[in-house]
């Protein structure tokens, strides 16, 4: 494993900054730096799965990854970013303004190679539908922390059906209180209450829509 | 219907003290939202008209045939008359139904998490203590005359006491005369989760110093509120310090040491602590054996493994919970019945040490028929096996 990937996995914030700057200064291909950062995030995900890491470490690694990307991105030439794993529209359901879970999921999904179109919080069904039409994203993630968000999620899935998009878009719902019962009620394809598990499920959904 | 031989008060306290009960007690965590909707008001009306909101709770109690205890008597806040105490409770930005265009009249109030406290504030709290900090910086959070805030505090406290008396007259005990957050919970919600997490990893010693500077004040506020309300318990709000969020080394250093200091102090005053655990605390459960025996209630929201909690804590403290919010709002009465009976059988085994409750507050969009099934379940079903 590379020094940079290890530094990210070990949450060594200052070390990551220095390695990234040195690599940029020495003319290393920026995409290879991004790949190393992503490998570091994969190790973080593995440690989370093994219960060595918890949400706090996911948050820290996500912030470190974001800082690294902010330094790398200006050095990427147009078209050098590589093809995303998949496009995905993400937002918090109407009536719910909680953004923390959604934002953590967005960071981890980006680190895993997804292109995320974040429609924010309190998003109405038509906002999700319009963004899906605009981007052609085949995955929709809806977050919610309150029980009324179940109804909004359901209405969003119904709006997808009405727009003729349901068979083209996989829907995953996430949040602290979602369960299999909620997934069935909403009509979603998958659910999660765990951000790294959500990333894995999204990878699986991306494989299904390819 | 099970033949009852105990009053609700005796039954509830027997469960807390791990003594035999005639049946399992039930005590939903209740605010005005679900009752307001049930009684034909909007959530916004119930919140904006405290007396009508409280009356809706009483009416709901009657409609459902009664329950055994109130965890908190109503929807008001027991805050001692000091600026530092009120600052600890109310700094924040909450979105209320009916107060903003586009926000449905039937919505839960939602706390908008943002960085209200800064890194520089940490240094000020360490230097001045929480009381000194609060008094110096009140104007930054509330551009109001302190007397206005204190008058509001007094009204809240008076209402809290009155609400407690209403239940007492019905022989329904209120368990908590005081509400307080752990220092970690307070700082995490006022710094915001991401920034606070960065603080924990970047400058842990400073965070600890802030907690050291706050803890005694938090204990004093909680004890004073419980004394004033005359209700011998404290609701300790815990979410962000458990194993869903952080590894045990962080829990031990930044959460448990302060929790224990608070709960020991409350027990020293004869007050029980209802530990309101949101999110998953399963890995943290063994630590609770170090807290005073029979002086705590472990209140779970359905994300912690309640069966594991029973296995670990059965001879040490009462467990309360944990009907999932989703079951209340979109489950069927049959599913609710099955879930409650499973809890009664397993967590209520031995007919003690368990109080059936909602996992966190009952959601405002819960179905009344589901709630009725939950309340009835303890009246018709004794622990089997």
XYZ file of C-alpha atoms in Angstrom:
595
model
C 0.000 0.000 0.000
C 1.231 3.525 -0.753
C 2.402 6.037 1.813
C -0.493 8.351 0.892
C -3.150 5.648 1.150
C -1.747 4.607 4.522
C -1.714 8.202 5.783
C -5.375 8.636 4.837
C -6.301 5.298 6.383
C -4.477 6.258 9.597
C -6.160 9.713 9.611
C -2.811 11.554 9.526
C -4.193 14.849 8.333
C -0.939 16.862 8.183
C 0.960 14.004 6.561
C -1.682 13.663 3.856
C -1.468 17.388 3.089
C 2.318 17.237 2.795
C 2.419 14.088 0.639
C -0.227 15.478 -1.719
C 1.603 18.803 -2.065
C 4.933 17.046 -2.682
C 3.405 14.785 -5.312
C 1.775 17.722 -7.088
C 5.039 19.691 -6.967
C 7.006 16.763 -8.374
C 4.624 16.452 -11.333
C 2.983 13.140 -10.382
C -0.057 12.367 -12.525
C -2.941 13.890 -10.526
C -5.251 10.976 -11.336
C -2.784 8.556 -9.733
C -2.851 10.734 -6.590
C -6.657 10.544 -6.606
C -6.463 6.763 -6.958
C -4.143 6.515 -3.955
C -6.535 8.654 -1.914
C -9.388 6.371 -2.912
C -7.394 3.315 -1.879
C -6.896 4.955 1.511
C -10.647 5.464 1.799
C -11.216 1.813 0.920
C -9.009 0.818 3.855
C -11.064 3.126 6.090
C -14.200 1.382 4.867
C -12.678 -2.004 5.597
C -11.693 -0.937 9.121
C -15.227 0.323 9.686
C -16.588 -3.012 8.558
C -14.212 -4.758 10.990
C -15.428 -2.440 13.798
C -11.949 -0.938 14.213
C -13.346 2.387 12.986
C -16.630 4.139 13.752
C -18.573 7.077 12.340
C -16.036 9.520 13.825
C -13.238 8.016 11.750
C -15.448 8.067 8.655
C -16.077 11.755 9.216
C -12.375 12.488 9.754
C -11.259 10.488 6.729
C -13.967 12.137 4.633
C -12.760 15.602 5.620
C -9.136 14.631 4.909
C -10.171 13.227 1.530
C -12.059 16.411 0.679
C -9.017 18.549 1.553
C -6.782 16.348 -0.582
C -9.200 16.546 -3.511
C -9.394 20.327 -3.177
C -5.601 20.446 -3.624
C -5.548 17.926 -6.494
C -8.536 19.060 -8.567
C -7.048 22.318 -9.917
C -4.259 20.189 -11.417
C -6.593 17.816 -13.242
C -6.956 18.646 -16.915
C -10.401 18.605 -18.531
C -11.442 15.046 -19.219
C -8.762 13.684 -16.924
C -11.122 12.913 -14.074
C -11.923 9.479 -15.434
C -15.362 8.023 -15.923
C -17.387 7.989 -12.716
C -18.518 4.647 -11.364
C -22.063 5.991 -11.790
C -24.023 9.203 -11.533
C -26.283 9.506 -8.530
C -28.843 12.050 -7.344
C -28.912 12.459 -3.576
C -31.028 14.513 -1.182
C -33.062 14.626 2.025
C -36.801 14.020 1.657
C -39.359 16.829 1.745
C -40.224 17.968 5.257
C -36.881 16.916 6.678
C -33.917 19.272 6.961
C -31.350 16.840 8.384
C -28.221 16.989 6.280
C -25.467 15.278 8.286
C -26.147 11.702 7.192
C -26.664 12.780 3.601
C -23.429 14.768 3.559
C -21.384 11.916 5.045
C -22.853 9.532 2.471
C -22.068 12.015 -0.321
C -18.423 12.271 0.735
C -17.975 8.504 0.938
C -19.757 7.961 -2.382
C -17.554 10.544 -4.093
C -14.489 8.887 -2.609
C -15.717 5.589 -4.060
C -15.939 7.159 -7.532
C -19.587 8.199 -7.821
C -20.564 11.507 -9.384
C -23.013 13.009 -6.911
C -25.737 15.545 -7.702
C -26.856 16.795 -4.312
C -30.300 18.441 -4.318
C -30.032 19.436 -0.643
C -32.571 19.024 2.152
C -36.381 19.304 2.260
C -36.412 18.276 -1.409
C -39.807 17.863 -3.078
C -40.454 14.832 -5.326
C -40.319 16.996 -8.456
C -36.879 18.287 -7.456
C -35.527 14.733 -7.443
C -37.317 13.895 -10.699
C -36.065 17.012 -12.489
C -32.482 16.369 -11.404
C -32.693 12.739 -12.552
C -33.977 13.897 -15.950
C -31.305 16.568 -16.229
C -28.383 14.292 -15.334
C -29.576 10.916 -16.578
C -28.394 9.458 -13.251
C -29.513 5.844 -12.810
C -29.392 5.899 -8.991
C -31.398 7.974 -6.535
C -30.554 8.208 -2.839
C -33.139 9.693 -0.467
C -32.208 10.408 3.127
C -34.531 10.986 6.091
C -34.395 10.972 9.864
C -38.055 11.557 10.711
C -41.055 9.303 10.213
C -42.922 11.816 7.971
C -40.044 11.460 5.505
C -41.381 7.950 4.736
C -44.414 9.486 3.054
C -42.244 11.977 1.126
C -39.973 9.149 -0.009
C -42.993 7.174 -1.166
C -44.335 10.189 -3.066
C -40.943 10.605 -4.719
C -40.975 7.005 -5.910
C -44.527 7.530 -7.202
C -43.349 10.677 -9.014
C -40.613 8.613 -10.680
C -43.270 6.178 -11.854
C -45.447 9.010 -13.165
C -42.462 10.430 -15.055
C -41.751 7.036 -16.630
C -38.374 6.808 -14.881
C -38.939 4.041 -12.359
C -37.579 1.203 -14.486
C -34.482 3.253 -15.350
C -33.604 4.403 -11.820
C -32.635 2.358 -8.750
C -33.768 3.922 -5.482
C -31.973 3.567 -2.168
C -33.249 5.154 1.057
C -31.094 5.874 4.097
C -31.367 7.199 7.646
C -31.289 6.234 11.291
C -34.842 4.867 11.400
C -35.288 3.211 8.022
C -35.903 -0.522 8.015
C -36.996 -3.235 5.594
C -40.595 -2.377 6.497
C -39.966 1.216 5.466
C -38.253 0.118 2.225
C -41.317 -1.894 1.260
C -43.669 0.947 2.214
C -41.714 3.444 0.125
C -41.188 1.081 -2.806
C -37.410 1.516 -2.831
C -34.903 -1.030 -4.115
C -32.583 -0.908 -1.108
C -32.216 0.699 2.307
C -29.430 1.341 4.775
C -28.828 2.953 8.150
C -25.065 2.766 7.677
C -23.108 4.989 5.258
C -20.345 2.520 4.223
C -22.921 -0.200 3.724
C -24.803 2.334 1.616
C -21.730 2.791 -0.588
C -21.522 -0.966 -1.127
C -25.234 -1.146 -1.955
C -24.869 1.727 -4.419
C -21.979 -0.090 -6.119
C -24.227 -3.123 -6.429
C -27.077 -1.013 -7.828
C -24.633 0.631 -10.264
C -23.693 -2.854 -11.491
C -27.371 -3.693 -12.034
C -28.126 -0.615 -14.141
C -25.071 -0.857 -16.398
C -57.127 -8.337 31.124
C -54.575 -9.022 33.848
C -55.816 -8.506 37.418
C -53.908 -5.484 38.763
C -52.714 -5.426 42.365
C -50.434 -2.375 42.227
C -50.982 1.306 41.526
C -49.172 2.780 38.509
C -46.733 4.532 40.842
C -45.905 1.388 42.815
C -45.633 -0.680 39.641
C -43.303 1.783 37.915
C -41.009 2.204 40.892
C -40.949 -1.533 41.490
C -39.706 -2.005 37.926
C -37.015 0.637 38.427
C -35.908 -0.914 41.723
C -35.895 -4.428 40.163
C -38.665 -5.638 42.457
C -41.574 -7.819 41.235
C -44.479 -6.077 39.500
C -48.038 -7.318 39.003
C -47.548 -6.658 35.291
C -45.061 -4.812 33.089
C -45.562 -1.016 33.271
C -45.872 1.123 30.142
C -44.646 4.720 29.845
C -44.496 6.304 26.382
C -42.135 9.231 25.861
C -44.810 11.778 25.111
C -44.786 15.339 23.896
C -47.657 17.418 22.564
C -47.312 16.501 18.896
C -48.966 13.090 18.600
C -51.725 13.971 21.112
C -52.453 17.265 19.330
C -53.011 15.485 16.039
C -55.050 12.789 17.739
C -57.286 15.447 19.283
C -57.847 17.273 16.006
C -55.239 20.025 16.251
C -52.193 20.569 14.098
C -48.738 20.024 15.568
C -48.186 23.776 15.253
C -51.302 24.504 17.340
C -50.248 22.069 20.049
C -46.803 23.598 20.289
C -47.984 27.205 20.143
C -50.702 26.751 22.775
C -49.027 24.916 25.649
C -52.197 24.514 27.737
C -54.154 23.037 24.841
C -51.180 20.874 23.927
C -50.897 19.562 27.479
C -54.666 18.982 27.648
C -54.330 16.908 24.460
C -51.829 14.664 26.292
C -54.293 14.209 29.176
C -57.146 13.521 26.728
C -55.029 10.982 24.866
C -54.221 9.316 28.185
C -57.967 9.024 28.840
C -58.804 7.880 25.317
C -56.319 5.041 25.482
C -57.328 3.903 28.961
C -54.264 5.291 30.716
C -50.621 4.328 31.030
C -48.373 3.956 34.067
C -45.921 6.848 34.107
C -44.817 10.039 32.396
C -41.094 10.147 31.677
C -41.448 13.932 31.424
C -44.752 15.426 32.580
C -45.384 17.628 29.551
C -43.691 19.804 26.979
C -42.187 22.555 29.133
C -38.573 22.816 30.280
C -37.374 22.674 33.883
C -34.658 25.325 33.853
C -33.280 26.859 37.051
C -33.336 30.653 37.166
C -29.832 31.409 35.913
C -28.510 32.735 32.620
C -25.946 29.938 32.445
C -28.635 27.297 32.859
C -30.901 28.802 30.237
C -27.993 29.211 27.801
C -27.169 25.548 28.145
C -30.674 24.625 27.102
C -31.747 27.120 24.533
C -28.839 28.244 22.370
C -29.561 26.876 18.977
C -31.660 27.424 15.922
C -34.829 25.406 15.572
C -37.306 25.345 12.721
C -40.860 25.279 14.090
C -44.032 24.286 12.224
C -46.206 27.267 11.501
C -43.349 29.726 11.974
C -41.891 29.509 8.484
C -43.559 29.557 5.091
C -43.418 26.210 3.372
C -42.947 24.266 6.585
C -46.061 22.183 7.160
C -48.207 22.864 10.232
C -47.904 19.144 10.866
C -44.128 18.825 11.159
C -41.733 18.124 14.007
C -39.638 21.045 15.203
C -36.193 20.471 13.702
C -32.915 21.639 15.200
C -30.674 23.250 12.619
C -27.214 22.033 13.419
C -24.509 24.600 12.795
C -21.389 25.983 14.436
C -22.863 28.115 17.189
C -19.763 27.778 19.347
C -16.318 28.450 17.902
C -12.828 27.197 18.699
C -12.202 30.564 20.384
C -15.210 29.900 22.601
C -13.449 26.797 23.891
C -10.654 28.996 25.276
C -13.191 31.343 26.839
C -15.083 28.478 28.515
C -11.838 27.046 29.866
C -10.869 30.472 31.220
C -14.241 31.632 32.579
C -16.094 28.385 33.265
C -19.509 27.795 31.695
C -21.305 30.296 33.928
C -18.756 33.017 33.236
C -18.855 32.321 29.514
C -22.656 32.292 29.395
C -23.005 35.552 31.278
C -20.378 37.286 29.148
C -21.703 36.075 25.792
C -25.460 35.988 26.334
C -26.002 38.924 23.972
C -24.306 37.092 21.124
C -26.935 34.348 21.215
C -29.926 36.295 22.548
C -30.132 40.023 21.969
C -32.653 40.221 24.808
C -32.816 41.672 28.258
C -31.678 38.883 30.631
C -34.762 39.593 32.757
C -36.991 38.572 29.852
C -35.150 35.268 29.559
C -35.346 34.634 33.277
C -39.080 35.398 33.301
C -39.532 32.869 30.481
C -37.546 30.344 32.509
C -39.798 30.886 35.494
C -42.939 30.364 33.416
C -41.507 27.147 32.011
C -40.604 25.866 35.475
C -44.010 26.810 36.916
C -45.772 24.990 34.102
C -43.547 21.940 34.516
C -44.475 21.747 38.200
C -48.164 22.205 37.450
C -48.085 19.475 34.807
C -46.355 17.148 37.260
C -49.116 17.860 39.797
C -51.836 16.973 37.272
C -50.315 13.508 36.860
C -49.633 13.108 40.541
C -53.306 13.723 41.277
C -54.045 10.725 39.048
C -51.429 8.631 40.833
C -49.307 8.664 37.672
C -45.652 9.314 38.524
C -43.474 11.649 36.483
C -39.962 10.242 36.422
C -37.780 13.217 35.522
C -37.864 16.633 37.162
C -34.863 17.754 35.238
C -33.362 17.429 31.725
C -29.661 17.749 30.948
C -27.247 16.803 28.179
C -23.840 15.278 28.714
C -21.021 17.717 27.902
C -20.213 15.723 24.760
C -23.803 15.874 23.539
C -23.986 19.600 24.237
C -20.709 20.446 22.506
C -21.330 18.151 19.540
C -24.720 19.681 18.783
C -23.489 23.271 19.310
C -20.222 22.891 17.399
C -21.898 20.567 14.832
C -21.009 16.925 14.437
C -18.284 17.286 11.806
C -16.469 20.186 13.496
C -16.734 18.606 16.919
C -15.371 15.328 15.571
C -12.425 17.210 14.079
C -11.903 18.882 17.467
C -11.792 15.492 19.191
C -9.087 14.245 16.833
C -7.148 17.499 16.416
C -7.112 18.893 19.977
C -8.451 16.315 22.395
C -6.822 17.938 25.433
C -8.615 21.204 24.775
C -11.978 19.463 24.393
C -11.415 17.667 27.655
C -10.514 20.944 29.373
C -13.790 22.469 28.130
C -15.743 19.524 29.487
C -13.927 19.810 32.823
C -14.871 23.492 32.921
C -18.566 22.729 32.268
C -19.357 19.576 34.155
C -19.924 20.930 37.665
C -22.326 23.581 36.379
C -24.339 20.990 34.453
C -24.646 18.872 37.584
C -25.760 21.846 39.692
C -28.411 22.918 37.120
C -29.848 19.406 36.949
C -30.029 18.915 40.705
C -31.520 22.352 41.253
C -34.231 21.724 38.650
C -35.144 18.366 40.168
C -35.324 19.932 43.630
C -37.533 22.741 42.361
C -39.932 20.469 40.484
C -39.967 17.963 43.321
C -39.678 15.093 40.813
C -36.812 12.823 41.865
C -35.152 12.020 38.557
C -33.032 13.453 35.760
C -33.393 12.786 32.036
C -29.827 12.607 30.718
C -29.788 13.127 26.961
C -27.178 10.972 25.258
C -26.668 10.265 21.591
C -23.363 11.340 20.150
C -20.942 9.555 22.505
C -21.883 5.924 21.833
C -20.398 3.256 19.600
C -22.396 4.362 16.575
C -20.237 7.484 16.567
C -16.925 6.798 18.270
C -14.569 4.039 19.442
C -14.528 3.049 23.091
C -11.355 5.011 23.842
C -13.226 8.228 22.957
C -16.347 7.097 24.828
C -14.261 6.380 27.934
C -12.417 9.680 27.912
C -15.055 12.138 26.690
C -18.400 10.574 27.532
C -18.415 7.917 30.204
C -16.224 9.701 32.708
C -18.620 12.700 32.653
C -21.764 10.561 32.533
C -20.584 8.699 35.603
C -19.692 11.878 37.451
C -23.175 13.261 36.739
C -25.070 10.087 37.598
C -23.074 9.511 40.791
C -23.836 13.078 41.868
C -27.538 12.664 41.091
C -27.668 9.368 42.990
C -25.961 11.091 45.923
C -28.956 13.441 45.997
C -31.397 10.524 45.812
C -32.247 11.172 42.151
C -32.572 8.423 39.578
C -31.179 9.003 36.078
C -33.110 8.035 32.974
C -30.369 7.671 30.369
C -31.981 8.603 27.078
C -29.855 6.709 24.568
C -30.480 7.595 20.956
C -28.644 5.542 18.358
C -26.622 2.380 18.941
C -24.844 1.947 22.298
C -24.567 -1.842 22.264
C -20.776 -1.936 22.708
C -20.999 0.594 25.550
C -23.479 -1.404 27.635
C -20.935 -3.213 29.885
C -19.721 0.167 31.188
C -23.165 0.828 32.657
C -22.471 -1.793 35.312
C -20.186 0.829 36.931
C -23.150 3.139 37.537
C -25.103 3.045 40.805
C -27.311 -0.042 41.021
C -31.088 0.449 40.819
C -30.633 4.191 40.370
C -30.657 4.299 36.565
C -33.028 3.512 33.738
C -31.556 2.534 30.377
C -33.934 4.070 27.828
C -33.356 2.672 24.315
C -34.687 3.750 20.921
C -34.545 0.412 19.030
C -31.081 0.905 17.507
C -29.236 -0.485 20.544
C -29.659 -4.265 20.954
C -32.221 -4.334 23.786
C -31.821 -8.108 24.225
C -28.084 -7.662 24.781
C -28.910 -4.847 27.210
C -31.127 -7.205 29.217
C -28.464 -9.896 29.244
C -25.842 -7.474 30.581
C -27.872 -5.196 32.843
C -30.661 -7.429 34.183
C -29.473 -7.430 37.783
C -28.313 -3.832 37.745
C -30.842 -1.456 36.224
C -34.252 -1.159 34.621
C -34.508 -1.123 30.825
C -37.040 1.033 29.026
C -38.038 0.981 25.361
C -37.962 0.384 22.519
C -40.914 0.334 20.104
C -39.445 1.575 16.798
C -40.818 4.856 15.458
C -41.371 3.242 12.062
C -43.525 0.536 13.657
C -45.709 3.196 15.315
C -46.156 5.183 12.117
C -46.378 2.635 9.304
C -46.610 -0.762 11.024
C -49.805 -2.746 11.454
C -51.555 -3.417 14.796
C -50.600 -7.105 14.410
C -46.925 -6.214 13.983
C -47.122 -3.909 16.985
C -48.762 -6.615 19.103
C -46.100 -9.154 18.151
C -43.244 -6.744 18.873
C -44.590 -5.654 22.266
C -45.255 -9.251 23.365
C -41.717 -10.202 22.373
C -40.357 -7.375 24.536
C -42.642 -8.277 27.438
C -41.545 -11.934 27.263
C -37.813 -11.346 26.933
C -37.016 -7.974 28.486
C -39.774 -8.239 31.081
C -38.829 -11.753 32.100
C -39.302 -12.152 35.857
C -41.970 -9.400 35.794
C -39.504 -6.669 36.713
C -36.715 -4.439 35.401
C -38.594 -3.396 32.267
C -40.854 -0.523 31.289
C -42.401 -0.770 27.847
C -41.986 2.519 26.002
C -41.684 4.166 22.635
C -38.216 4.210 21.080
C -37.585 7.949 21.605
C -40.663 10.212 21.455
C -43.777 8.800 19.859
C -43.809 10.202 16.296
C -46.565 12.691 15.594
C -47.727 10.612 12.641
C -48.063 7.403 14.692
C -51.321 5.543 14.080
C -53.611 5.736 17.087
C -54.612 2.081 16.699
C -50.954 1.080 16.935
C -50.498 3.198 20.044
C -53.594 1.642 21.588
C -52.201 -1.846 20.906
C -48.915 -0.898 22.548
C -50.642 0.408 25.693
C -52.997 -2.594 25.860
C -50.236 -5.146 25.351
C -48.968 -4.890 28.942
C -52.500 -5.035 30.327
C -53.232 -8.310 28.550
C -49.940 -10.129 28.354
C -47.659 -11.320 31.139
C -44.073 -12.403 30.453
C -44.007 -16.011 29.269
C -41.266 -18.493 29.970
